[in-house]
Each structure stands twice: as structure tokens, then as C-alpha cells.
Amino acid sequence: MDLSDRPAVLAMQDTHFQTSEGSILLKEVSVTFRARSLTAIVGHNGSGKSTALKMLAGLNKPSGGTVTLDGENIASFGTREFAKNVAYLAQDPGDGADYTVEELVALGRYPWHGPFGRLQDHDKQAIERAIALTGLESLRQRAVHTLSGGERQRAWIAVTLAQQAPCLLLDEPISALDLAHQYEILLLLAELSKQDGLCIIAVLHDINLAARFADQIVALKNGHLIADASPQTIMQPNILRDIFGIDMLVQPHPTNGHPVALANV
């Protein structure tokens, strides 16, 4: 699938990241993330996936190179202005303190009205849509800390949707979900990327889910960019071996034809 006709939203150009202790976590990575697309970032543990996502979110300052939003260096944006454009969900966002689900989701509107602003009708509509999209209507008055891990994760995803930013950054958004909800959330993200014109970037561990739902797969290994291509291109035994370091078989799914990778060990 050719994404080159879609507008570039976020981009890393020769981006390098080194910790204060001297460890190099990313090495001159250049990749472009586009609107109306779901991009999966994959790789083994310690490959630099979360580091890259935090750099795109403005949480890690590049040691070299640049990160841009609509062609502008993200360092030039104020905090609230950047949050209107980029929503970030951490791998472990917390237990939600004493908020109800509805109150937690309402936090997604903070960039638009500040800490003391009243919720307007458009804010309430955004909150209602986020709750409905994530299937949380029956849980809206529950305290977040009383939810199961999967329910809590859906509540945090709803926060990012309520933010109504054109770019969503999600670090392992389905890790706490059962298989049915993993499919539901990834299908939702794939549909929203097209329907709302979003640029969605998600760190995923399951290469088969990445290949099933993503338009673009970015693969990292030891801080290096190994591949940046469509799922059809990535799902080849030689490329998967380069990414994950093991031999894998690739065959079409018996019902939908999507490529499925199996460890050949």
C-alpha cells in the first residue's frame, strides 16, 4: 500500500537518542508517519520502540537530528498547543486515582480548556463519543481503580480519543486486553485513522496483529531502523528473521488471506 499521497504528520529525521549515562537507545532513525494511517512499531524488547514513541511525544529530547510535526520542530510548540495535536498514552498510565471513568475521560479535554475552564457542549460531545467508541457506557460511573486491567486500559484509550488530537501515540495499548478486545481496539483504531483522518502510531508486540491491522510497519532492532514498509513487504521470512532473530514461516490465513507468521523452531 502506497502511503506517499497522504499528508506527513510526524517525522523523525536522523534522530538519535543517548541517555545521560551514555547508552545509545536510538541511532539516526529517519521515518515519516502520515495521516489516515495506522502505523505499528515492532521489535524485540529493548529495540527502542518506547524510546522512539516518547521522542515523537516530546518527552525525550533528541540527542541529534529532529522530530517534526507538520514540518515544524516539535521543540517550537507550547505544551498545550502540542497536546492539541498529539495525544500520548504511556505503557503504564496508572490506576486512575479516584476518578470515575467519565471523569478520567474528561481529562482528555484539558488542552482545550485548561485547568479551570468549564466543559462546553463540544467537550461533552467528545467525551461521550470516546466513551461510546470504547464500549464503556455501562462503566462510566465506576471508579477507575476498581476496573479490571482490560477495562482500565480501554478507559485510558478513551482519554486519548476525547483529546481529539489528529495524532495518537499508543505504547502497547492492547497489552492488558483479552483477545476479543485486542481485535476490537485495533479495528477501532484502523477505522478511526481513515474515518477521522488520524495519524495513529502504536507499539505492538504481536507481528501478526500488526500485519492484520496496520497500514505501515516500522521495525526497530538495537536502536536501528530495520524496516519501514507495508505489512505485505515486512511479512517475508528473511525480513522477519532480521527483525526478531529467529526463523519464521509465513503463510496466508485460511479465511481472510492475510499473512500469518509462525516461529519455525
mmCIF file of C-alpha atoms in Angstrom:
data_model
loop_
_atom_site.group_PDB
_atom_site.id
_atom_site.type_symbol
_atom_site.label_atom_id
_atom_site.label_comp_id
_atom_site.label_asym_id
_atom_site.label_seq_id
_atom_site.Cartn_x
_atom_site.Cartn_y
_atom_site.Cartn_z
ATOM 1 C CA MET A 1 0.000 0.000 0.000
ATOM 2 C CA ASP A 2 1.426 3.356 -1.062
ATOM 3 C CA LEU A 3 1.035 5.997 1.668
ATOM 4 C CA SER A 4 3.033 8.697 -0.129
ATOM 5 C CA ASP A 5 -0.114 10.568 -1.198
ATOM 6 C CA ARG A 6 -1.178 11.040 2.424
ATOM 7 C CA PRO A 7 -0.025 14.152 4.313
ATOM 8 C CA ALA A 8 3.012 13.741 6.559
ATOM 9 C CA VAL A 9 2.136 14.483 10.180
ATOM 10 C CA LEU A 10 5.035 13.389 12.383
ATOM 11 C CA ALA A 11 8.562 12.689 11.204
ATOM 12 C CA MET A 12 11.942 11.740 12.618
ATOM 13 C CA GLN A 13 14.985 12.835 10.648
ATOM 14 C CA ASP A 14 18.369 11.327 11.545
ATOM 15 C CA THR A 15 17.072 11.151 15.108
ATOM 16 C CA HIS A 16 19.497 9.951 17.743
ATOM 17 C CA PHE A 17 18.962 9.394 21.447
ATOM 18 C CA GLN A 18 21.624 8.831 24.079
ATOM 19 C CA THR A 19 20.972 8.627 27.824
ATOM 20 C CA SER A 20 22.862 10.724 30.366
ATOM 21 C CA GLU A 21 24.764 7.537 31.266
ATOM 22 C CA GLY A 22 25.946 7.207 27.677
ATOM 23 C CA SER A 23 23.715 4.369 26.479
ATOM 24 C CA ILE A 24 22.620 4.823 22.859
ATOM 25 C CA LEU A 25 18.957 3.829 22.504
ATOM 26 C CA LEU A 26 18.235 5.156 19.002
ATOM 27 C CA LYS A 27 20.717 5.587 16.178
ATOM 28 C CA GLU A 28 19.941 8.078 13.390
ATOM 29 C CA VAL A 29 16.387 6.941 12.698
ATOM 30 C CA SER A 30 14.518 8.582 9.810
ATOM 31 C CA VAL A 31 10.848 7.737 9.305
ATOM 32 C CA THR A 32 7.672 9.580 8.332
ATOM 33 C CA PHE A 33 4.231 8.949 9.822
ATOM 34 C CA ARG A 34 1.240 10.009 7.746
ATOM 35 C CA ALA A 35 -2.383 10.998 8.188
ATOM 36 C CA ARG A 36 -5.178 8.485 7.592
ATOM 37 C CA SER A 37 -2.914 5.609 8.574
ATOM 38 C CA LEU A 38 -2.260 3.233 11.449
ATOM 39 C CA THR A 39 1.443 2.547 11.941
ATOM 40 C CA ALA A 40 2.712 -0.287 14.126
ATOM 41 C CA ILE A 41 6.169 -0.047 15.693
ATOM 42 C CA VAL A 42 7.549 -3.544 16.289
ATOM 43 C CA GLY A 43 10.764 -5.152 17.510
ATOM 44 C CA HIS A 44 12.162 -7.227 20.336
ATOM 45 C CA ASN A 45 12.370 -5.914 23.914
ATOM 46 C CA GLY A 46 14.979 -3.176 24.183
ATOM 47 C CA SER A 47 14.873 -2.372 20.479
ATOM 48 C CA GLY A 48 13.973 1.293 21.057
ATOM 49 C CA LYS A 49 10.218 1.211 20.437
ATOM 50 C CA SER A 50 9.103 3.088 23.562
ATOM 51 C CA THR A 51 12.069 5.462 23.284
ATOM 52 C CA ALA A 52 11.031 6.385 19.747
ATOM 53 C CA LEU A 53 7.409 6.906 20.791
ATOM 54 C CA LYS A 54 8.440 9.159 23.688
ATOM 55 C CA MET A 55 10.547 11.221 21.299
ATOM 56 C CA LEU A 56 7.553 11.652 18.994
ATOM 57 C CA ALA A 57 5.543 12.695 22.069
ATOM 58 C CA GLY A 58 8.134 15.305 23.014
ATOM 59 C CA LEU A 59 9.044 13.513 26.256
ATOM 60 C CA ASN A 60 12.556 12.529 25.145
ATOM 61 C CA LYS A 61 14.614 15.317 23.605
ATOM 62 C CA PRO A 62 16.716 14.103 20.663
ATOM 63 C CA SER A 63 20.460 13.939 21.219
ATOM 64 C CA GLY A 64 20.765 14.554 17.482
ATOM 65 C CA GLY A 65 18.506 15.050 14.493
ATOM 66 C CA THR A 66 14.963 16.417 14.633
ATOM 67 C CA VAL A 67 11.360 15.429 15.286
ATOM 68 C CA THR A 68 8.793 17.465 13.372
ATOM 69 C CA LEU A 69 5.033 17.981 13.470
ATOM 70 C CA ASP A 70 3.586 19.190 10.165
ATOM 71 C CA GLY A 71 7.114 20.185 9.174
ATOM 72 C CA GLU A 72 7.834 22.230 12.321
ATOM 73 C CA ASN A 73 10.307 21.172 15.001
ATOM 74 C CA ILE A 74 8.221 19.971 17.955
ATOM 75 C CA ALA A 75 10.510 21.941 20.286
ATOM 76 C CA SER A 76 8.857 25.117 18.957
ATOM 77 C CA PHE A 77 5.390 24.154 20.273
ATOM 78 C CA GLY A 78 3.997 25.132 23.646
ATOM 79 C CA THR A 79 2.820 22.284 25.857
ATOM 80 C CA ARG A 80 -0.926 22.804 25.413
ATOM 81 C CA GLU A 81 -0.640 23.574 21.703
ATOM 82 C CA PHE A 82 1.336 20.379 21.171
ATOM 83 C CA ALA A 83 -1.239 18.394 23.189
ATOM 84 C CA LYS A 84 -3.982 19.665 20.893
ATOM 85 C CA ASN A 85 -2.159 17.927 18.061
ATOM 86 C CA VAL A 86 -0.553 14.875 19.683
ATOM 87 C CA ALA A 87 -2.107 12.579 22.305
ATOM 88 C CA TYR A 88 0.187 10.105 24.068
ATOM 89 C CA LEU A 89 -0.754 7.014 26.076
ATOM 90 C CA ALA A 90 2.078 5.546 28.137
ATOM 91 C CA GLN A 91 2.661 1.838 28.571
ATOM 92 C CA ASP A 92 1.611 2.108 32.237
ATOM 93 C CA PRO A 93 -0.590 5.199 32.634
ATOM 94 C CA GLY A 94 -1.611 4.415 36.235
ATOM 95 C CA ASP A 95 -4.677 3.218 38.075
ATOM 96 C CA GLY A 96 -6.761 6.347 37.568
ATOM 97 C CA ALA A 97 -6.598 7.501 41.211
ATOM 98 C CA ASP A 98 -10.127 8.187 42.499
ATOM 99 C CA TYR A 99 -11.614 9.310 39.192
ATOM 100 C CA THR A 100 -14.704 7.721 37.739
ATOM 101 C CA VAL A 101 -14.423 6.575 34.133
ATOM 102 C CA GLU A 102 -16.341 9.633 32.953
ATOM 103 C CA GLU A 103 -14.127 11.988 34.977
ATOM 104 C CA LEU A 104 -10.969 10.320 33.669
ATOM 105 C CA VAL A 105 -12.082 10.569 30.056
ATOM 106 C CA ALA A 106 -12.913 14.255 30.628
ATOM 107 C CA LEU A 107 -9.210 14.854 31.356
ATOM 108 C CA GLY A 108 -8.641 14.424 27.644
ATOM 109 C CA ARG A 109 -10.244 17.838 27.128
ATOM 110 C CA TYR A 110 -7.629 19.623 29.284
ATOM 111 C CA PRO A 111 -5.572 21.006 26.337
ATOM 112 C CA TRP A 112 -8.661 22.766 25.021
ATOM 113 C CA HIS A 113 -9.997 24.489 28.135
ATOM 114 C CA GLY A 114 -7.148 24.473 30.676
ATOM 115 C CA PRO A 115 -7.347 23.523 34.364
ATOM 116 C CA PHE A 116 -10.180 25.868 35.309
ATOM 117 C CA GLY A 117 -12.306 26.041 32.169
ATOM 118 C CA ARG A 118 -15.848 24.690 32.149
ATOM 119 C CA LEU A 119 -16.773 21.868 29.802
ATOM 120 C CA GLN A 120 -18.668 23.205 26.814
ATOM 121 C CA ASP A 121 -21.114 21.260 24.658
ATOM 122 C CA HIS A 122 -18.412 20.272 22.175
ATOM 123 C CA ASP A 123 -16.270 18.977 25.057
ATOM 124 C CA LYS A 124 -19.147 16.870 26.363
ATOM 125 C CA GLN A 125 -19.784 15.518 22.859
ATOM 126 C CA ALA A 126 -16.134 14.490 22.539
ATOM 127 C CA ILE A 127 -16.273 12.724 25.916
ATOM 128 C CA GLU A 128 -19.500 10.915 25.036
ATOM 129 C CA ARG A 129 -18.102 9.754 21.705
ATOM 130 C CA ALA A 130 -14.903 8.452 23.313
ATOM 131 C CA ILE A 131 -16.887 6.514 25.948
ATOM 132 C CA ALA A 132 -19.173 5.036 23.290
ATOM 133 C CA LEU A 133 -16.333 4.087 20.924
ATOM 134 C CA THR A 134 -14.537 2.161 23.666
ATOM 135 C CA GLY A 135 -17.687 0.444 24.950
ATOM 136 C CA LEU A 136 -17.578 1.996 28.414
ATOM 137 C CA GLU A 137 -21.159 3.283 28.734
ATOM 138 C CA SER A 138 -22.104 0.834 31.473
ATOM 139 C CA LEU A 139 -18.916 1.632 33.414
ATOM 140 C CA ARG A 140 -18.962 5.414 33.219
ATOM 141 C CA GLN A 141 -19.703 5.929 36.939
ATOM 142 C CA ARG A 142 -17.334 3.227 38.176
ATOM 143 C CA ALA A 143 -14.131 4.264 39.943
ATOM 144 C CA VAL A 144 -11.271 3.565 37.550
ATOM 145 C CA HIS A 145 -9.188 1.790 40.199
ATOM 146 C CA THR A 146 -11.972 -0.787 40.647
ATOM 147 C CA LEU A 147 -11.907 -1.846 36.995
ATOM 148 C CA SER A 148 -10.166 -4.876 35.572
ATOM 149 C CA GLY A 149 -6.871 -4.285 33.797
ATOM 150 C CA GLY A 150 -8.524 -4.511 30.397
ATOM 151 C CA GLU A 151 -11.375 -2.171 31.324
ATOM 152 C CA ARG A 152 -8.898 0.332 32.739
ATOM 153 C CA GLN A 153 -6.859 0.183 29.550
ATOM 154 C CA ARG A 154 -9.946 0.942 27.468
ATOM 155 C CA ALA A 155 -10.667 3.917 29.746
ATOM 156 C CA TRP A 156 -7.200 5.319 29.103
ATOM 157 C CA ILE A 157 -7.611 4.801 25.358
ATOM 158 C CA ALA A 158 -10.864 6.754 25.659
ATOM 159 C CA VAL A 159 -8.897 9.634 27.226
ATOM 160 C CA THR A 160 -6.718 9.888 24.124
ATOM 161 C CA LEU A 161 -9.772 9.769 21.846
ATOM 162 C CA ALA A 162 -11.502 12.523 23.844
ATOM 163 C CA GLN A 163 -8.428 14.702 23.321
ATOM 164 C CA GLN A 164 -9.359 14.849 19.608
ATOM 165 C CA ALA A 165 -5.749 15.266 18.549
ATOM 166 C CA PRO A 166 -5.003 14.437 14.898
ATOM 167 C CA CYS A 167 -2.145 12.189 16.014
ATOM 168 C CA LEU A 168 -2.378 9.406 18.625
ATOM 169 C CA LEU A 169 0.697 7.723 20.119
ATOM 170 C CA LEU A 170 -0.092 4.495 21.974
ATOM 171 C CA ASP A 171 2.537 2.412 23.775
ATOM 172 C CA GLU A 172 1.330 -1.206 23.871
ATOM 173 C CA PRO A 173 -2.359 -0.193 24.003
ATOM 174 C CA ILE A 174 -3.664 -3.784 23.868
ATOM 175 C CA SER A 175 -1.256 -5.488 26.271
ATOM 176 C CA ALA A 176 -3.836 -5.733 29.101
ATOM 177 C CA LEU A 177 -6.751 -6.763 26.877
ATOM 178 C CA ASP A 178 -8.151 -10.200 26.157
ATOM 179 C CA LEU A 179 -8.030 -11.406 22.555
ATOM 180 C CA ALA A 180 -11.547 -10.239 21.678
ATOM 181 C CA HIS A 181 -10.892 -6.712 22.955
ATOM 182 C CA GLN A 182 -7.475 -6.633 21.264
ATOM 183 C CA TYR A 183 -9.216 -7.127 17.935
ATOM 184 C CA GLU A 184 -11.952 -4.627 18.804
ATOM 185 C CA ILE A 185 -9.490 -1.881 19.761
ATOM 186 C CA LEU A 186 -7.193 -2.406 16.769
ATOM 187 C CA LEU A 187 -10.171 -2.490 14.415
ATOM 188 C CA LEU A 188 -11.443 0.726 16.020
ATOM 189 C CA LEU A 189 -8.061 2.419 15.614
ATOM 190 C CA ALA A 190 -7.771 1.297 11.999
ATOM 191 C CA GLU A 191 -11.278 2.605 11.237
ATOM 192 C CA LEU A 192 -10.727 5.924 13.036
ATOM 193 C CA SER A 193 -7.484 6.519 11.166
ATOM 194 C CA LYS A 194 -9.464 6.522 7.912
ATOM 195 C CA GLN A 195 -12.758 7.978 9.142
ATOM 196 C CA ASP A 196 -11.275 10.869 11.139
ATOM 197 C CA GLY A 197 -8.076 11.241 9.091
ATOM 198 C CA LEU A 198 -5.872 10.430 12.084
ATOM 199 C CA CYS A 199 -2.206 9.552 12.247
ATOM 200 C CA ILE A 200 -2.112 6.691 14.762
ATOM 201 C CA ILE A 201 1.164 5.141 15.899
ATOM 202 C CA ALA A 202 1.054 2.112 18.190
ATOM 203 C CA VAL A 203 3.805 -0.016 19.705
ATOM 204 C CA LEU A 204 2.743 -3.632 19.281
ATOM 205 C CA HIS A 205 4.369 -6.916 20.271
ATOM 206 C CA ASP A 206 2.337 -9.238 18.051
ATOM 207 C CA ILE A 207 3.614 -9.070 14.473
ATOM 208 C CA ASN A 208 0.504 -10.869 13.208
ATOM 209 C CA LEU A 209 -1.828 -8.276 14.706
ATOM 210 C CA ALA A 210 0.411 -5.540 13.302
ATOM 211 C CA ALA A 211 0.228 -7.123 9.853
ATOM 212 C CA ARG A 212 -3.543 -7.589 10.126
ATOM 213 C CA PHE A 213 -4.473 -4.024 11.086
ATOM 214 C CA ALA A 214 -1.616 -1.626 10.285
ATOM 215 C CA ASP A 215 -1.036 0.266 7.043
ATOM 216 C CA GLN A 216 2.656 0.706 7.829
ATOM 217 C CA ILE A 217 5.086 -1.271 9.972
ATOM 218 C CA VAL A 218 8.223 0.319 11.415
ATOM 219 C CA ALA A 219 10.677 -2.252 12.771
ATOM 220 C CA LEU A 220 13.497 -1.401 15.173
ATOM 221 C CA LYS A 221 16.396 -3.532 16.369
ATOM 222 C CA ASN A 222 19.042 -2.410 18.848
ATOM 223 C CA GLY A 223 18.073 1.194 18.177
ATOM 224 C CA HIS A 224 18.417 0.876 14.395
ATOM 225 C CA LEU A 225 15.626 1.195 11.847
ATOM 226 C CA ILE A 226 15.467 -2.258 10.226
ATOM 227 C CA ALA A 227 12.380 -1.818 8.060
ATOM 228 C CA ASP A 228 9.717 0.755 7.205
ATOM 229 C CA ALA A 229 7.177 -0.665 4.780
ATOM 230 C CA SER A 230 3.753 -2.158 4.240
ATOM 231 C CA PRO A 231 2.759 -5.381 6.033
ATOM 232 C CA GLN A 232 2.951 -7.257 2.738
ATOM 233 C CA THR A 233 6.595 -6.260 2.391
ATOM 234 C CA ILE A 234 7.502 -6.880 6.027
ATOM 235 C CA MET A 235 5.888 -10.321 6.252
ATOM 236 C CA GLN A 236 8.689 -12.152 4.486
ATOM 237 C CA PRO A 237 10.803 -14.817 6.254
ATOM 238 C CA ASN A 238 14.121 -13.071 5.598
ATOM 239 C CA ILE A 239 12.880 -9.684 6.861
ATOM 240 C CA LEU A 240 11.248 -11.211 9.940
ATOM 241 C CA ARG A 241 14.500 -13.019 10.712
ATOM 242 C CA ASP A 242 16.357 -9.689 10.552
ATOM 243 C CA ILE A 243 13.848 -8.115 12.949
ATOM 244 C CA PHE A 244 13.312 -10.866 15.501
ATOM 245 C CA GLY A 245 16.399 -13.040 15.103
ATOM 246 C CA ILE A 246 14.526 -16.323 14.568
ATOM 247 C CA ASP A 247 13.371 -18.281 11.541
ATOM 248 C CA MET A 248 9.696 -17.822 10.776
ATOM 249 C CA LEU A 249 7.259 -19.349 8.339
ATOM 250 C CA VAL A 250 4.764 -17.050 6.600
ATOM 251 C CA GLN A 251 1.523 -18.357 5.170
ATOM 252 C CA PRO A 252 -1.861 -16.856 4.264
ATOM 253 C CA HIS A 253 -4.639 -17.033 6.840
ATOM 254 C CA PRO A 254 -7.087 -19.756 5.741
ATOM 255 C CA THR A 255 -10.129 -17.455 5.751
ATOM 256 C CA ASN A 256 -9.027 -13.855 5.175
ATOM 257 C CA GLY A 257 -5.745 -14.399 3.302
ATOM 258 C CA HIS A 258 -3.709 -12.038 5.495
ATOM 259 C CA PRO A 259 -0.111 -13.196 6.029
ATOM 260 C CA VAL A 260 0.499 -15.041 9.292
ATOM 261 C CA ALA A 261 3.961 -15.655 10.733
ATOM 262 C CA LEU A 262 4.839 -18.733 12.788
ATOM 263 C CA ALA A 263 8.123 -19.413 14.557
ATOM 264 C CA ASN A 264 9.990 -22.149 12.680
ATOM 265 C CA VAL A 265 11.768 -23.689 15.651
#
